[in-house]
mmCIF file of C-alpha atoms and ligand atoms in Angstrom:
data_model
loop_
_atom_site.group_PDB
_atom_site.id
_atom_site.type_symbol
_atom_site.label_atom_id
_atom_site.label_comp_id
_atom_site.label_asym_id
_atom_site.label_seq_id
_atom_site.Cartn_x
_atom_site.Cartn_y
_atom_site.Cartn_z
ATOM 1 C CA UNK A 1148 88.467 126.784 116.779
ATOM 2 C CA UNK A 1149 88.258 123.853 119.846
ATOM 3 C CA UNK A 1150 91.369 121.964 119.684
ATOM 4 C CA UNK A 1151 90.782 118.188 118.937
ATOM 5 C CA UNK A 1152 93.130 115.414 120.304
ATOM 6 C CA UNK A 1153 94.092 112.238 118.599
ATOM 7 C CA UNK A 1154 92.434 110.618 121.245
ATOM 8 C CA UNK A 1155 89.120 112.414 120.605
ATOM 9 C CA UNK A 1156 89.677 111.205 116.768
ATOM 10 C CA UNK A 1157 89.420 107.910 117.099
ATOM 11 C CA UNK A 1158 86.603 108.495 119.758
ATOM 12 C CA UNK A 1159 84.718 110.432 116.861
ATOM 13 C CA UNK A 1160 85.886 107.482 114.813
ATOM 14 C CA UNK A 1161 83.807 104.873 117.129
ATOM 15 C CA UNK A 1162 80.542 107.135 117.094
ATOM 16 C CA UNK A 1163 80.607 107.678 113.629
ATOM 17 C CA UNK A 1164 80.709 104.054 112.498
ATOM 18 C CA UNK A 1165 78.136 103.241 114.705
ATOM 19 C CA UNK A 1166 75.722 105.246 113.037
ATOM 20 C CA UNK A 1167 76.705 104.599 109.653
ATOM 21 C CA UNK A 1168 75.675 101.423 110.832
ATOM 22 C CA UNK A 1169 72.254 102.134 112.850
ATOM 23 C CA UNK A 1170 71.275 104.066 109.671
ATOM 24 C CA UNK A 1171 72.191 101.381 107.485
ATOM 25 C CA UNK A 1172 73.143 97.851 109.380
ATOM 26 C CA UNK A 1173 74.822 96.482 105.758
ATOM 27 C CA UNK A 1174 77.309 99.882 104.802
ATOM 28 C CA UNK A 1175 80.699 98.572 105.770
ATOM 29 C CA UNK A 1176 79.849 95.023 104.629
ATOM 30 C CA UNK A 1177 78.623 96.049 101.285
ATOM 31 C CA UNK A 1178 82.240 98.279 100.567
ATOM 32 C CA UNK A 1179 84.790 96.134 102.434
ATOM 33 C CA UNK A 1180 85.427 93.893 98.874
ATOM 34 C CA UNK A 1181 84.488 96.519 96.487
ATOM 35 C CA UNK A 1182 84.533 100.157 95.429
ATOM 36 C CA UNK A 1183 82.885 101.540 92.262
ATOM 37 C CA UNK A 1184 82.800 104.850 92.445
ATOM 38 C CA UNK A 1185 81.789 106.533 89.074
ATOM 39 C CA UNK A 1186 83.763 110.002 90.312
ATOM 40 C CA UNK A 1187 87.091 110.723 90.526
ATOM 41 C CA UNK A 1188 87.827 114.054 92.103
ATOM 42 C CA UNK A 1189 90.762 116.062 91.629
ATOM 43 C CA UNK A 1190 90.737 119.213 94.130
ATOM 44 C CA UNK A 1191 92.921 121.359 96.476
ATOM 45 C CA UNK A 1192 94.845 120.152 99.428
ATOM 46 C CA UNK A 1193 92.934 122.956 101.225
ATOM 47 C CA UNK A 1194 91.190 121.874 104.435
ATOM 48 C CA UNK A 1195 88.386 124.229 104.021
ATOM 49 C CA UNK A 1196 87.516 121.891 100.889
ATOM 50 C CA UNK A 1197 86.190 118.524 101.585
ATOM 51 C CA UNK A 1198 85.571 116.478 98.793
ATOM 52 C CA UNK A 1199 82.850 114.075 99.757
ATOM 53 C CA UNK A 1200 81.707 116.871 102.582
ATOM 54 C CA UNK A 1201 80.726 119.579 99.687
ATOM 55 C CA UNK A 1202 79.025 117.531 97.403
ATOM 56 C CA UNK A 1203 77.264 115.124 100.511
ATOM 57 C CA UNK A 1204 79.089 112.204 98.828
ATOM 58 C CA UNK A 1205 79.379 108.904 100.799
ATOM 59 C CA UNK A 1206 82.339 106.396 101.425
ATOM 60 C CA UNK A 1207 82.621 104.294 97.800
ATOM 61 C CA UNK A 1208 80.750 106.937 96.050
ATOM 62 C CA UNK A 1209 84.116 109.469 94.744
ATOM 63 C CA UNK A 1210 87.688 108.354 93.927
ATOM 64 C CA UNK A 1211 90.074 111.387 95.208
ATOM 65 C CA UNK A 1212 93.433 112.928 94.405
ATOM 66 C CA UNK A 1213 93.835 116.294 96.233
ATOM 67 C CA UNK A 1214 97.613 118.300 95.744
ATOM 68 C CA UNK A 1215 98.243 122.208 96.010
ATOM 69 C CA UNK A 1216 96.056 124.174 94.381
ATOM 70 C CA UNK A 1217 94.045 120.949 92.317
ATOM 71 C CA UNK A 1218 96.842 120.816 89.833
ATOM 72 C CA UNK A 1219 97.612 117.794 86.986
ATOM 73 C CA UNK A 1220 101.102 118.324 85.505
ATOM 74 C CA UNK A 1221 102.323 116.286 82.481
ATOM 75 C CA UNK A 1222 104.378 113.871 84.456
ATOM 76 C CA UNK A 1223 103.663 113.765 87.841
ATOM 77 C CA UNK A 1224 103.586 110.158 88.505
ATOM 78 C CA UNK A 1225 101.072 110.497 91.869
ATOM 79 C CA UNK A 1226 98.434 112.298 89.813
ATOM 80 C CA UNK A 1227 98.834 110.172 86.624
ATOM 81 C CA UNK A 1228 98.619 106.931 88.710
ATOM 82 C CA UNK A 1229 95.671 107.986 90.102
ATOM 83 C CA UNK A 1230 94.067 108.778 86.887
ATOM 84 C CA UNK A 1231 95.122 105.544 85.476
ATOM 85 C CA UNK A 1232 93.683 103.968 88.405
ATOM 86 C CA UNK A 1233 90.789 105.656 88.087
ATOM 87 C CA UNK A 1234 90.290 105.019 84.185
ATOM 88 C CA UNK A 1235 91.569 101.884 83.372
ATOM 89 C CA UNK A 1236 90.666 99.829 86.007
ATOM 90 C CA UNK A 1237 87.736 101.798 88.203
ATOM 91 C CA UNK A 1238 85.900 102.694 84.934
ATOM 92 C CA UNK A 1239 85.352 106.119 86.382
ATOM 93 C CA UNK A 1240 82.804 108.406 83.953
ATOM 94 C CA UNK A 1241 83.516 111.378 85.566
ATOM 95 C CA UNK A 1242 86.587 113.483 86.241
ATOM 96 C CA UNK A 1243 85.941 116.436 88.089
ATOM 97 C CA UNK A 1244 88.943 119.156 88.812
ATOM 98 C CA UNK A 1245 87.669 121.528 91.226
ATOM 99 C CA UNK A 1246 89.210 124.361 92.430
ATOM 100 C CA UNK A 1247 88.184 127.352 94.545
ATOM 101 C CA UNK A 1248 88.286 130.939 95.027
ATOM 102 C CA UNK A 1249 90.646 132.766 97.637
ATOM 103 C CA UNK A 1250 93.292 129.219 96.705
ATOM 104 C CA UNK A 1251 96.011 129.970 98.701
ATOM 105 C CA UNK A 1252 98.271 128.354 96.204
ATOM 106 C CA UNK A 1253 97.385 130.537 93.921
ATOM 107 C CA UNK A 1254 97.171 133.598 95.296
ATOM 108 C CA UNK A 1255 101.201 132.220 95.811
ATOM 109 C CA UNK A 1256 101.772 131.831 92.626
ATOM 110 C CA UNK A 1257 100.428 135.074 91.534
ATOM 111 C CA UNK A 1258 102.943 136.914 93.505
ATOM 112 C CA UNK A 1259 107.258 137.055 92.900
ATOM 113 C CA UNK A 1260 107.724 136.016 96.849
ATOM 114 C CA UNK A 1261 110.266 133.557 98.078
ATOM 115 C CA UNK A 1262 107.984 130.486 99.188
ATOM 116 C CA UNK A 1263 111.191 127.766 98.959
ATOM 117 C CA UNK A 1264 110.547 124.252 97.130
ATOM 118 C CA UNK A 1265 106.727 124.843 96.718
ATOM 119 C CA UNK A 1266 107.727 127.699 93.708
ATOM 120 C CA UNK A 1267 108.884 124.725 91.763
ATOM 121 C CA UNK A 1268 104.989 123.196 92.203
ATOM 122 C CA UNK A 1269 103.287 126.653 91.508
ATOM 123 C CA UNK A 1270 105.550 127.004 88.448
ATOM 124 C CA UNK A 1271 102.357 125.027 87.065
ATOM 125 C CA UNK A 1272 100.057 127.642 88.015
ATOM 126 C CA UNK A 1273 102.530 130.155 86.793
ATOM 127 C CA UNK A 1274 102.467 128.754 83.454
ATOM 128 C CA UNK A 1275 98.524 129.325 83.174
ATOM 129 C CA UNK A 1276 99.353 133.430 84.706
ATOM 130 C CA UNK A 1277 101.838 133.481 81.706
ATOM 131 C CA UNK A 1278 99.053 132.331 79.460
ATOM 132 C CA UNK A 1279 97.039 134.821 80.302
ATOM 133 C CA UNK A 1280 99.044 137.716 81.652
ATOM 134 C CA UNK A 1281 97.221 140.532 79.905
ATOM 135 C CA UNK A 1282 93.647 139.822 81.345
ATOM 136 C CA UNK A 1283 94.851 138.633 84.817
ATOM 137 C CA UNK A 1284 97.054 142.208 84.794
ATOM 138 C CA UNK A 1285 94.198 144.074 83.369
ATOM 139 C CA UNK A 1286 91.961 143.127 86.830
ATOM 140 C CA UNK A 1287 92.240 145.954 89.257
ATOM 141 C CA UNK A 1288 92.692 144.444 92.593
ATOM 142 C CA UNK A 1289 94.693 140.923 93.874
ATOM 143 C CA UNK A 1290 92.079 139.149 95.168
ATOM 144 C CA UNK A 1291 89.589 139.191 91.981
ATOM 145 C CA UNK A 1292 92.852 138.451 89.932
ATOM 146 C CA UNK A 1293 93.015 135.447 92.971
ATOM 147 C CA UNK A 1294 89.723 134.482 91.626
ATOM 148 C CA UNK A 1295 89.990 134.551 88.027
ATOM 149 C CA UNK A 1296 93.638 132.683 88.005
ATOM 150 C CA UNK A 1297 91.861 129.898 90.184
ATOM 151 C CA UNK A 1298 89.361 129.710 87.233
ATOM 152 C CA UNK A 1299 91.768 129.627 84.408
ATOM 153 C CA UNK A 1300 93.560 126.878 86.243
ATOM 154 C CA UNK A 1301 90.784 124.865 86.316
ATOM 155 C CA UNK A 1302 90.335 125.168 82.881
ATOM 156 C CA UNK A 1303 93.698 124.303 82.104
ATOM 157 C CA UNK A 1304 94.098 121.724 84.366
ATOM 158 C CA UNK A 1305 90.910 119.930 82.199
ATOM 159 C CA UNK A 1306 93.073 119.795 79.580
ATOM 160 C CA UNK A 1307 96.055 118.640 81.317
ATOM 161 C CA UNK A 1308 93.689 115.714 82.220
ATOM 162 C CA UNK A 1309 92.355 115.689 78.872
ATOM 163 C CA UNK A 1310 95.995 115.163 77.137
ATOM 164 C CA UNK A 1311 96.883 112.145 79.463
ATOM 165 C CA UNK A 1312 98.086 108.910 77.210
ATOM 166 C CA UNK A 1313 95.569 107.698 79.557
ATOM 167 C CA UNK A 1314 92.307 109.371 78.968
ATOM 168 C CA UNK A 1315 93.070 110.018 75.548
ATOM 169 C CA UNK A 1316 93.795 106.046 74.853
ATOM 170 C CA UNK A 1317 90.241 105.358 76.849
ATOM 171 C CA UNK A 1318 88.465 107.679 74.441
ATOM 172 C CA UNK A 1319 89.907 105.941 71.360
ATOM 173 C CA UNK A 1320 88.597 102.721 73.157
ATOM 174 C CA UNK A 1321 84.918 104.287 72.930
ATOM 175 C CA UNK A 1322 85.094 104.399 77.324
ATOM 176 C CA UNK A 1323 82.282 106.834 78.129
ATOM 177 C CA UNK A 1324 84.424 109.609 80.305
ATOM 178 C CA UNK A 1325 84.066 113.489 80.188
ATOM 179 C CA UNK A 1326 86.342 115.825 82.093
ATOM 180 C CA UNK A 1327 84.559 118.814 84.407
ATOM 181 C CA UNK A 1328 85.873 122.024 85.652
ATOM 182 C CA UNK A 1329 84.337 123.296 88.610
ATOM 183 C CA UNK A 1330 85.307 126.392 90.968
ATOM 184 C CA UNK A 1331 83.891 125.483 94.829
ATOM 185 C CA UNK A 1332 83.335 129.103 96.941
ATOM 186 C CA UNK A 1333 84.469 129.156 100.928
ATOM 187 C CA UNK A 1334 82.002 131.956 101.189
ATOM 188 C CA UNK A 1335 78.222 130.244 100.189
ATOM 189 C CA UNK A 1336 79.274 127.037 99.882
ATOM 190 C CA UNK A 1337 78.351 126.138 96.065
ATOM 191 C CA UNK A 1338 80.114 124.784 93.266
ATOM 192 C CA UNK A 1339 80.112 126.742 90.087
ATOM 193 C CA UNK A 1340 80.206 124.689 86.526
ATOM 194 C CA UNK A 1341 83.086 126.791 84.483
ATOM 195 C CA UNK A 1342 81.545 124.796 81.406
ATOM 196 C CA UNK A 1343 84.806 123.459 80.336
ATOM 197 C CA UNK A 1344 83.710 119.927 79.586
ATOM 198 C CA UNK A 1345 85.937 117.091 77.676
ATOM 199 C CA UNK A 1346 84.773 113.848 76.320
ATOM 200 C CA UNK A 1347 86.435 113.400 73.057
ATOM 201 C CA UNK A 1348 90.216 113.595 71.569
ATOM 202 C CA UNK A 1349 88.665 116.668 69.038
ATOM 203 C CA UNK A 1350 88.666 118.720 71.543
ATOM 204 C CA UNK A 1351 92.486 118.375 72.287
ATOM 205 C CA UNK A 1352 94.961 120.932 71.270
ATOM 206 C CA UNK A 1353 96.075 119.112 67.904
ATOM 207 C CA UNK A 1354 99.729 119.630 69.102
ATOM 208 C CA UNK A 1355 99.107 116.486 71.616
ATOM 209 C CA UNK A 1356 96.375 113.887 70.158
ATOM 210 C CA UNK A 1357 97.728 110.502 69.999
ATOM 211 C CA UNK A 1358 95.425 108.553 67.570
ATOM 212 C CA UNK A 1359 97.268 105.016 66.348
HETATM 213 CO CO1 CO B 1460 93.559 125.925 97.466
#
């Protein structure tokens, strides 16, 4: 890979604003007061995973929270301010988790290795191995076990969404909002739908609705 200087950045930075605005004159004008984005995107860290880049989104268009491994836990205040953000005052009617295959987080957590502080941040994706220890076990070889603990994740990770105070007060409110779990491959470049949609408190573990 050609090594890029900070220098060269902002150089790409110059050329790329100009022809956002040769193609469109009125772009930055248009978003400098106001962003509605109907998205908000909650992915891996991983550089090979570009939000707007994979799903040829534009500036305004997705709201974005990216973390190790695409992961929401109960009461991580980043994540949950960005979903409240996202909710309660963009109006967001979308919430996409998207993880993908060959995750380097967790193909981490998957394993009993010493990785320092980060353990502490997998522990999340440990809980959904736990979960499912006899089917991820039951897979033959580590990186197909990679694959299916990245889409269990996502799954759970919907729900961990789902379960907010937030999202589940929005829902009581009648806000139109439904949760997606997607798994994004490095190798052809397309998103699969795990079909793990939210949009209502039902579908909530009874164990954590909040209804009055
Ligand atoms: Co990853």
């Amino acid at each position: 890979m050609t090594k890029i200087t900070p220098e060269e950045l902002f150089e790409r930075n110059k050329k790329w604003a100009s022809k956002k605005l040769s193609l469109d004159p009125d772009f930055f004008n248009r978003l400098r007061d106001i962003q509605e984005p109907k998205y908000l995107w909650i992915g891996c860290a991983d550089s090979r995973v570009p939000a707007n880049e994979i799903v040829d989104m534009d500036p305004g268009e997705l709201f974005v929270h990216r973390n190790v491994a695409n992961v929401v836990p109960h009461s991580d205040a980043n994540c949950l301010a960005v979903i409240q953000y996202a909710v309660e005052v963009l109006k967001v009617e979308h919430i996409i988790v998207t993880g993908h295959y060959n995750c380097g987080g967790v193909r981490a957590a998957l394993g009993d290795q010493d990785h320092g502080q980060i353990d502490n941040w997998l522990a999340n994706i440990k809980d959904v191995l736990r979960n499912n220890f006899d089917e991820i076990n039951a897979i033959d070889n580590v990186d197909d076990q990679v694959d299916r603990l990245v889409e269990l994740n996502v799954a759970q990770q919907v729900k961990n969404v789902a379960k907010t105070s937030i999202v589940q007060n929005a829902w009581r409110k009648g806000q139109e909002l439904t949760i997606h779990g997607w798994v994004y491959s490095l190798q052809d470049g397309l998103i699969r739908d795990m079909n793990v949609d939210m949009n209502s408190i039902d579908q909530i573990h009874p164990a954590y609705q909040i209804h009055t």
